[in-house]
mmCIF file of C-alpha atoms in Angstrom:
data_model
loop_
_atom_site.group_PDB
_atom_site.id
_atom_site.type_symbol
_atom_site.label_atom_id
_atom_site.label_comp_id
_atom_site.label_asym_id
_atom_site.label_seq_id
_atom_site.Cartn_x
_atom_site.Cartn_y
_atom_site.Cartn_z
ATOM 1 C CA UNK K 1 -0.151 -0.054 0.184
ATOM 2 C CA UNK K 2 3.083 2.630 0.802
ATOM 3 C CA UNK K 3 4.398 1.339 -2.792
ATOM 4 C CA UNK K 4 1.179 2.437 -4.170
ATOM 5 C CA UNK K 5 0.793 5.549 -2.577
ATOM 6 C CA UNK K 6 4.164 6.376 -3.483
ATOM 7 C CA UNK K 7 3.851 5.715 -7.550
ATOM 8 C CA UNK K 8 0.044 7.990 -7.221
ATOM 9 C CA UNK K 9 1.977 11.286 -5.608
ATOM 10 C CA UNK K 10 4.522 10.057 -8.830
ATOM 11 C CA UNK K 11 1.952 10.499 -10.967
ATOM 12 C CA UNK K 12 0.589 13.468 -9.383
ATOM 13 C CA UNK K 13 3.328 15.138 -9.628
ATOM 14 C CA UNK K 14 4.263 13.955 -13.264
ATOM 15 C CA UNK K 15 0.823 15.277 -13.856
ATOM 16 C CA UNK K 16 1.910 18.784 -12.134
ATOM 17 C CA UNK K 17 5.327 18.575 -14.204
ATOM 18 C CA UNK K 18 3.563 18.405 -17.748
ATOM 19 C CA UNK K 19 0.283 20.472 -17.087
ATOM 20 C CA UNK K 20 3.083 23.410 -16.182
ATOM 21 C CA UNK K 21 5.584 22.396 -19.415
ATOM 22 C CA UNK K 22 2.357 22.743 -21.657
ATOM 23 C CA UNK K 23 1.276 26.185 -20.236
ATOM 24 C CA UNK K 24 5.129 26.978 -20.690
ATOM 25 C CA UNK K 25 4.831 25.399 -24.183
ATOM 26 C CA UNK K 26 1.991 27.079 -24.921
ATOM 27 C CA UNK K 27 3.218 30.003 -27.188
ATOM 28 C CA UNK K 28 5.837 27.818 -28.953
ATOM 29 C CA UNK K 29 6.804 31.305 -32.052
ATOM 30 C CA UNK K 30 6.406 34.501 -32.082
ATOM 31 C CA UNK K 31 5.740 36.532 -35.472
ATOM 32 C CA UNK K 32 6.781 39.518 -35.374
ATOM 33 C CA UNK K 33 5.860 42.132 -37.862
ATOM 34 C CA UNK K 34 7.696 45.297 -39.642
ATOM 35 C CA UNK K 35 5.778 45.426 -43.185
ATOM 36 C CA UNK K 36 7.378 45.291 -46.248
ATOM 37 C CA UNK K 37 6.006 43.559 -49.671
ATOM 38 C CA UNK K 38 5.626 40.712 -47.836
ATOM 39 C CA UNK K 39 2.047 42.071 -46.473
ATOM 40 C CA UNK K 40 1.138 44.822 -49.139
ATOM 41 C CA UNK K 41 -2.587 44.458 -49.988
ATOM 42 C CA UNK K 42 -4.204 46.208 -52.412
ATOM 43 C CA UNK K 43 -5.611 49.844 -51.492
ATOM 44 C CA UNK K 44 -8.709 51.078 -49.322
ATOM 45 C CA UNK K 45 -8.732 54.291 -50.173
ATOM 46 C CA UNK K 46 -11.134 55.186 -52.887
ATOM 47 C CA UNK K 47 -8.682 56.435 -56.118
ATOM 48 C CA UNK K 48 -5.721 54.435 -54.511
ATOM 49 C CA UNK K 49 -2.995 53.072 -56.922
ATOM 50 C CA UNK K 50 -0.328 52.374 -54.003
ATOM 51 C CA UNK K 51 0.043 49.269 -52.236
ATOM 52 C CA UNK K 52 -0.603 49.944 -48.424
ATOM 53 C CA UNK K 53 0.950 47.540 -45.663
ATOM 54 C CA UNK K 54 -1.862 45.474 -44.287
ATOM 55 C CA UNK K 55 -1.784 42.978 -41.338
ATOM 56 C CA UNK K 56 1.093 40.640 -41.308
ATOM 57 C CA UNK K 57 0.252 38.173 -44.091
ATOM 58 C CA UNK K 58 1.903 35.342 -41.699
ATOM 59 C CA UNK K 59 -1.349 35.462 -40.161
ATOM 60 C CA UNK K 60 -3.228 33.952 -42.701
ATOM 61 C CA UNK K 61 -0.279 32.055 -43.883
ATOM 62 C CA UNK K 62 0.286 30.063 -40.261
ATOM 63 C CA UNK K 63 -3.831 30.314 -40.427
ATOM 64 C CA UNK K 64 -4.112 28.484 -43.726
ATOM 65 C CA UNK K 65 -1.263 25.941 -42.838
ATOM 66 C CA UNK K 66 -3.117 25.180 -39.244
ATOM 67 C CA UNK K 67 0.388 26.118 -37.531
ATOM 68 C CA UNK K 68 -0.984 25.896 -33.155
ATOM 69 C CA UNK K 69 0.930 27.564 -30.709
ATOM 70 C CA UNK K 70 1.545 30.889 -32.463
ATOM 71 C CA UNK K 71 0.774 34.311 -31.816
ATOM 72 C CA UNK K 72 1.165 37.796 -34.217
ATOM 73 C CA UNK K 73 2.101 41.172 -33.145
ATOM 74 C CA UNK K 74 2.726 43.926 -35.524
ATOM 75 C CA UNK K 75 6.091 46.291 -34.767
ATOM 76 C CA UNK K 76 5.264 48.576 -37.105
ATOM 77 C CA UNK K 77 3.749 48.190 -40.832
ATOM 78 C CA UNK K 78 6.710 50.076 -42.922
ATOM 79 C CA UNK K 79 7.773 50.043 -46.627
ATOM 80 C CA UNK K 80 11.872 48.287 -45.280
ATOM 81 C CA UNK K 81 13.809 51.436 -46.845
ATOM 82 C CA UNK K 82 11.902 53.462 -44.398
ATOM 83 C CA UNK K 83 12.767 51.502 -41.454
ATOM 84 C CA UNK K 84 14.475 53.639 -38.846
ATOM 85 C CA UNK K 85 17.013 52.679 -35.836
ATOM 86 C CA UNK K 86 14.052 53.642 -33.188
ATOM 87 C CA UNK K 87 11.655 50.852 -35.537
ATOM 88 C CA UNK K 88 14.867 48.297 -35.213
ATOM 89 C CA UNK K 89 15.430 49.068 -31.221
ATOM 90 C CA UNK K 90 11.715 48.447 -31.095
ATOM 91 C CA UNK K 91 12.215 45.151 -32.624
ATOM 92 C CA UNK K 92 14.795 44.796 -30.372
ATOM 93 C CA UNK K 93 12.400 45.162 -27.402
ATOM 94 C CA UNK K 94 9.909 42.885 -28.816
ATOM 95 C CA UNK K 95 12.148 40.303 -29.044
ATOM 96 C CA UNK K 96 13.834 40.375 -25.349
ATOM 97 C CA UNK K 97 10.189 40.803 -24.208
ATOM 98 C CA UNK K 98 8.959 37.323 -26.004
ATOM 99 C CA UNK K 99 8.147 34.430 -23.976
ATOM 100 C CA UNK K 100 9.124 32.072 -26.929
ATOM 101 C CA UNK K 101 11.821 30.843 -28.003
ATOM 102 C CA UNK K 102 11.366 30.886 -31.476
ATOM 103 C CA UNK K 103 10.847 33.616 -33.429
ATOM 104 C CA UNK K 104 9.953 34.834 -36.895
ATOM 105 C CA UNK K 105 10.520 38.434 -38.053
ATOM 106 C CA UNK K 106 8.451 38.978 -41.439
ATOM 107 C CA UNK K 107 10.252 42.438 -43.171
ATOM 108 C CA UNK K 108 10.165 43.570 -46.690
ATOM 109 C CA UNK K 109 13.145 43.154 -48.917
ATOM 110 C CA UNK K 110 15.588 46.026 -48.813
ATOM 111 C CA UNK K 111 16.893 46.350 -45.367
ATOM 112 C CA UNK K 112 16.310 43.006 -43.772
ATOM 113 C CA UNK K 113 19.895 42.306 -43.928
ATOM 114 C CA UNK K 114 20.490 45.180 -42.132
ATOM 115 C CA UNK K 115 17.890 44.548 -39.527
ATOM 116 C CA UNK K 116 18.703 41.199 -39.179
ATOM 117 C CA UNK K 117 22.546 42.063 -38.710
ATOM 118 C CA UNK K 118 21.054 44.699 -36.005
ATOM 119 C CA UNK K 119 19.182 42.110 -33.952
ATOM 120 C CA UNK K 120 22.368 39.854 -34.144
ATOM 121 C CA UNK K 121 24.537 42.426 -32.843
ATOM 122 C CA UNK K 122 21.910 43.682 -29.804
ATOM 123 C CA UNK K 123 22.124 40.021 -28.129
ATOM 124 C CA UNK K 124 18.317 40.286 -28.183
ATOM 125 C CA UNK K 125 18.691 36.632 -30.126
ATOM 126 C CA UNK K 126 20.938 35.195 -26.714
ATOM 127 C CA UNK K 127 18.331 32.153 -26.278
ATOM 128 C CA UNK K 128 15.944 32.190 -29.240
ATOM 129 C CA UNK K 129 16.224 31.070 -32.187
ATOM 130 C CA UNK K 130 14.752 34.404 -34.866
ATOM 131 C CA UNK K 131 14.196 34.057 -38.450
ATOM 132 C CA UNK K 132 13.610 37.205 -40.904
ATOM 133 C CA UNK K 133 11.346 36.169 -44.184
ATOM 134 C CA UNK K 134 9.926 38.293 -46.488
ATOM 135 C CA UNK K 135 9.018 38.138 -50.259
ATOM 136 C CA UNK K 136 9.023 39.330 -53.546
ATOM 137 C CA UNK K 137 5.942 40.012 -54.196
ATOM 138 C CA UNK K 138 3.004 40.768 -52.099
ATOM 139 C CA UNK K 139 1.587 37.514 -50.070
ATOM 140 C CA UNK K 140 -1.745 38.621 -51.602
ATOM 141 C CA UNK K 141 -0.216 37.790 -55.040
ATOM 142 C CA UNK K 142 -0.905 33.777 -56.605
ATOM 143 C CA UNK K 143 2.144 33.928 -57.657
ATOM 144 C CA UNK K 144 4.027 35.359 -54.285
ATOM 145 C CA UNK K 145 7.161 32.911 -52.438
ATOM 146 C CA UNK K 146 5.651 34.364 -49.160
ATOM 147 C CA UNK K 147 3.739 31.383 -48.186
ATOM 148 C CA UNK K 148 6.771 28.956 -49.020
ATOM 149 C CA UNK K 149 9.395 31.502 -47.523
ATOM 150 C CA UNK K 150 7.233 31.899 -43.804
ATOM 151 C CA UNK K 151 6.881 28.086 -43.861
ATOM 152 C CA UNK K 152 10.748 27.603 -43.942
ATOM 153 C CA UNK K 153 11.247 30.691 -41.374
ATOM 154 C CA UNK K 154 8.476 28.996 -38.889
ATOM 155 C CA UNK K 155 10.427 25.421 -39.550
ATOM 156 C CA UNK K 156 13.792 26.607 -39.338
ATOM 157 C CA UNK K 157 13.196 28.384 -35.957
ATOM 158 C CA UNK K 158 12.531 24.693 -34.353
ATOM 159 C CA UNK K 159 15.797 23.300 -35.077
ATOM 160 C CA UNK K 160 18.026 26.427 -35.037
ATOM 161 C CA UNK K 161 20.153 26.746 -31.379
ATOM 162 C CA UNK K 162 19.203 29.314 -29.456
ATOM 163 C CA UNK K 163 21.583 32.862 -30.357
ATOM 164 C CA UNK K 164 20.933 32.139 -33.982
ATOM 165 C CA UNK K 165 19.698 34.858 -36.372
ATOM 166 C CA UNK K 166 18.947 33.938 -40.210
ATOM 167 C CA UNK K 167 17.716 35.148 -43.193
ATOM 168 C CA UNK K 168 15.311 33.331 -44.785
ATOM 169 C CA UNK K 169 15.005 33.435 -48.830
ATOM 170 C CA UNK K 170 14.652 31.109 -51.538
ATOM 171 C CA UNK K 171 14.176 27.739 -49.456
ATOM 172 C CA UNK K 172 17.968 29.248 -47.967
ATOM 173 C CA UNK K 173 18.526 30.000 -43.675
ATOM 174 C CA UNK K 174 21.692 32.471 -44.225
ATOM 175 C CA UNK K 175 23.393 33.477 -40.941
ATOM 176 C CA UNK K 176 22.515 36.727 -40.503
ATOM 177 C CA UNK K 177 26.450 38.056 -39.958
ATOM 178 C CA UNK K 178 27.598 36.267 -43.314
ATOM 179 C CA UNK K 179 23.978 37.118 -45.631
ATOM 180 C CA UNK K 180 24.034 39.356 -48.787
ATOM 181 C CA UNK K 181 22.132 40.221 -51.855
ATOM 182 C CA UNK K 182 23.288 39.531 -55.020
ATOM 183 C CA UNK K 183 22.599 42.636 -56.949
ATOM 184 C CA UNK K 184 22.558 40.825 -60.197
ATOM 185 C CA UNK K 185 20.225 37.876 -59.512
ATOM 186 C CA UNK K 186 18.340 39.699 -56.144
ATOM 187 C CA UNK K 187 18.657 36.140 -54.583
ATOM 188 C CA UNK K 188 20.139 36.143 -50.765
ATOM 189 C CA UNK K 189 23.627 34.623 -50.369
ATOM 190 C CA UNK K 190 25.845 33.060 -48.184
ATOM 191 C CA UNK K 191 28.882 34.873 -48.237
ATOM 192 C CA UNK K 192 31.886 33.305 -45.658
ATOM 193 C CA UNK K 193 33.266 35.643 -43.229
ATOM 194 C CA UNK K 194 37.171 36.749 -44.155
ATOM 195 C CA UNK K 195 39.495 34.608 -42.110
ATOM 196 C CA UNK K 196 41.580 36.919 -39.699
#
């Protein structure tokens, strides 16, 4: 009988530990949106021909894919050429505040590398895996690369070691410190760091 009581008590402790773990892991992924082409949508204003930055496209992508355990926060809604140091500092604060270990940042493609390197240099990624992602065409377009790129970024954050900051474009996850954009092709490439 004593042995049975210990097993039952152990079972209760195990159930409590599992419950606490489930609560901690309920939100496993944070998506932080900064705008950019990926989030562009058709204008709502009359006589408007320019695109507007809408809600983060990742919301639609993750909902359709039935991904569980995520939340989305809009840090700003800007074209990446308009991203400021203050916007980058707001992103760093959002990453630091996030209880999640896995972070996906949606961003415009023109200055995504600079922002990823800013985040890496800030130390905000300590204990977290951060993947930056964008798209060459708005997610609303049928032939956009947005859905694929977001999927890669979400998957990569699950396997990267904590402290990693990468740029996910075109099926690749490139460390921010080595990421460059080939101006001829527009592709993101891994540029090895010079040896010292």
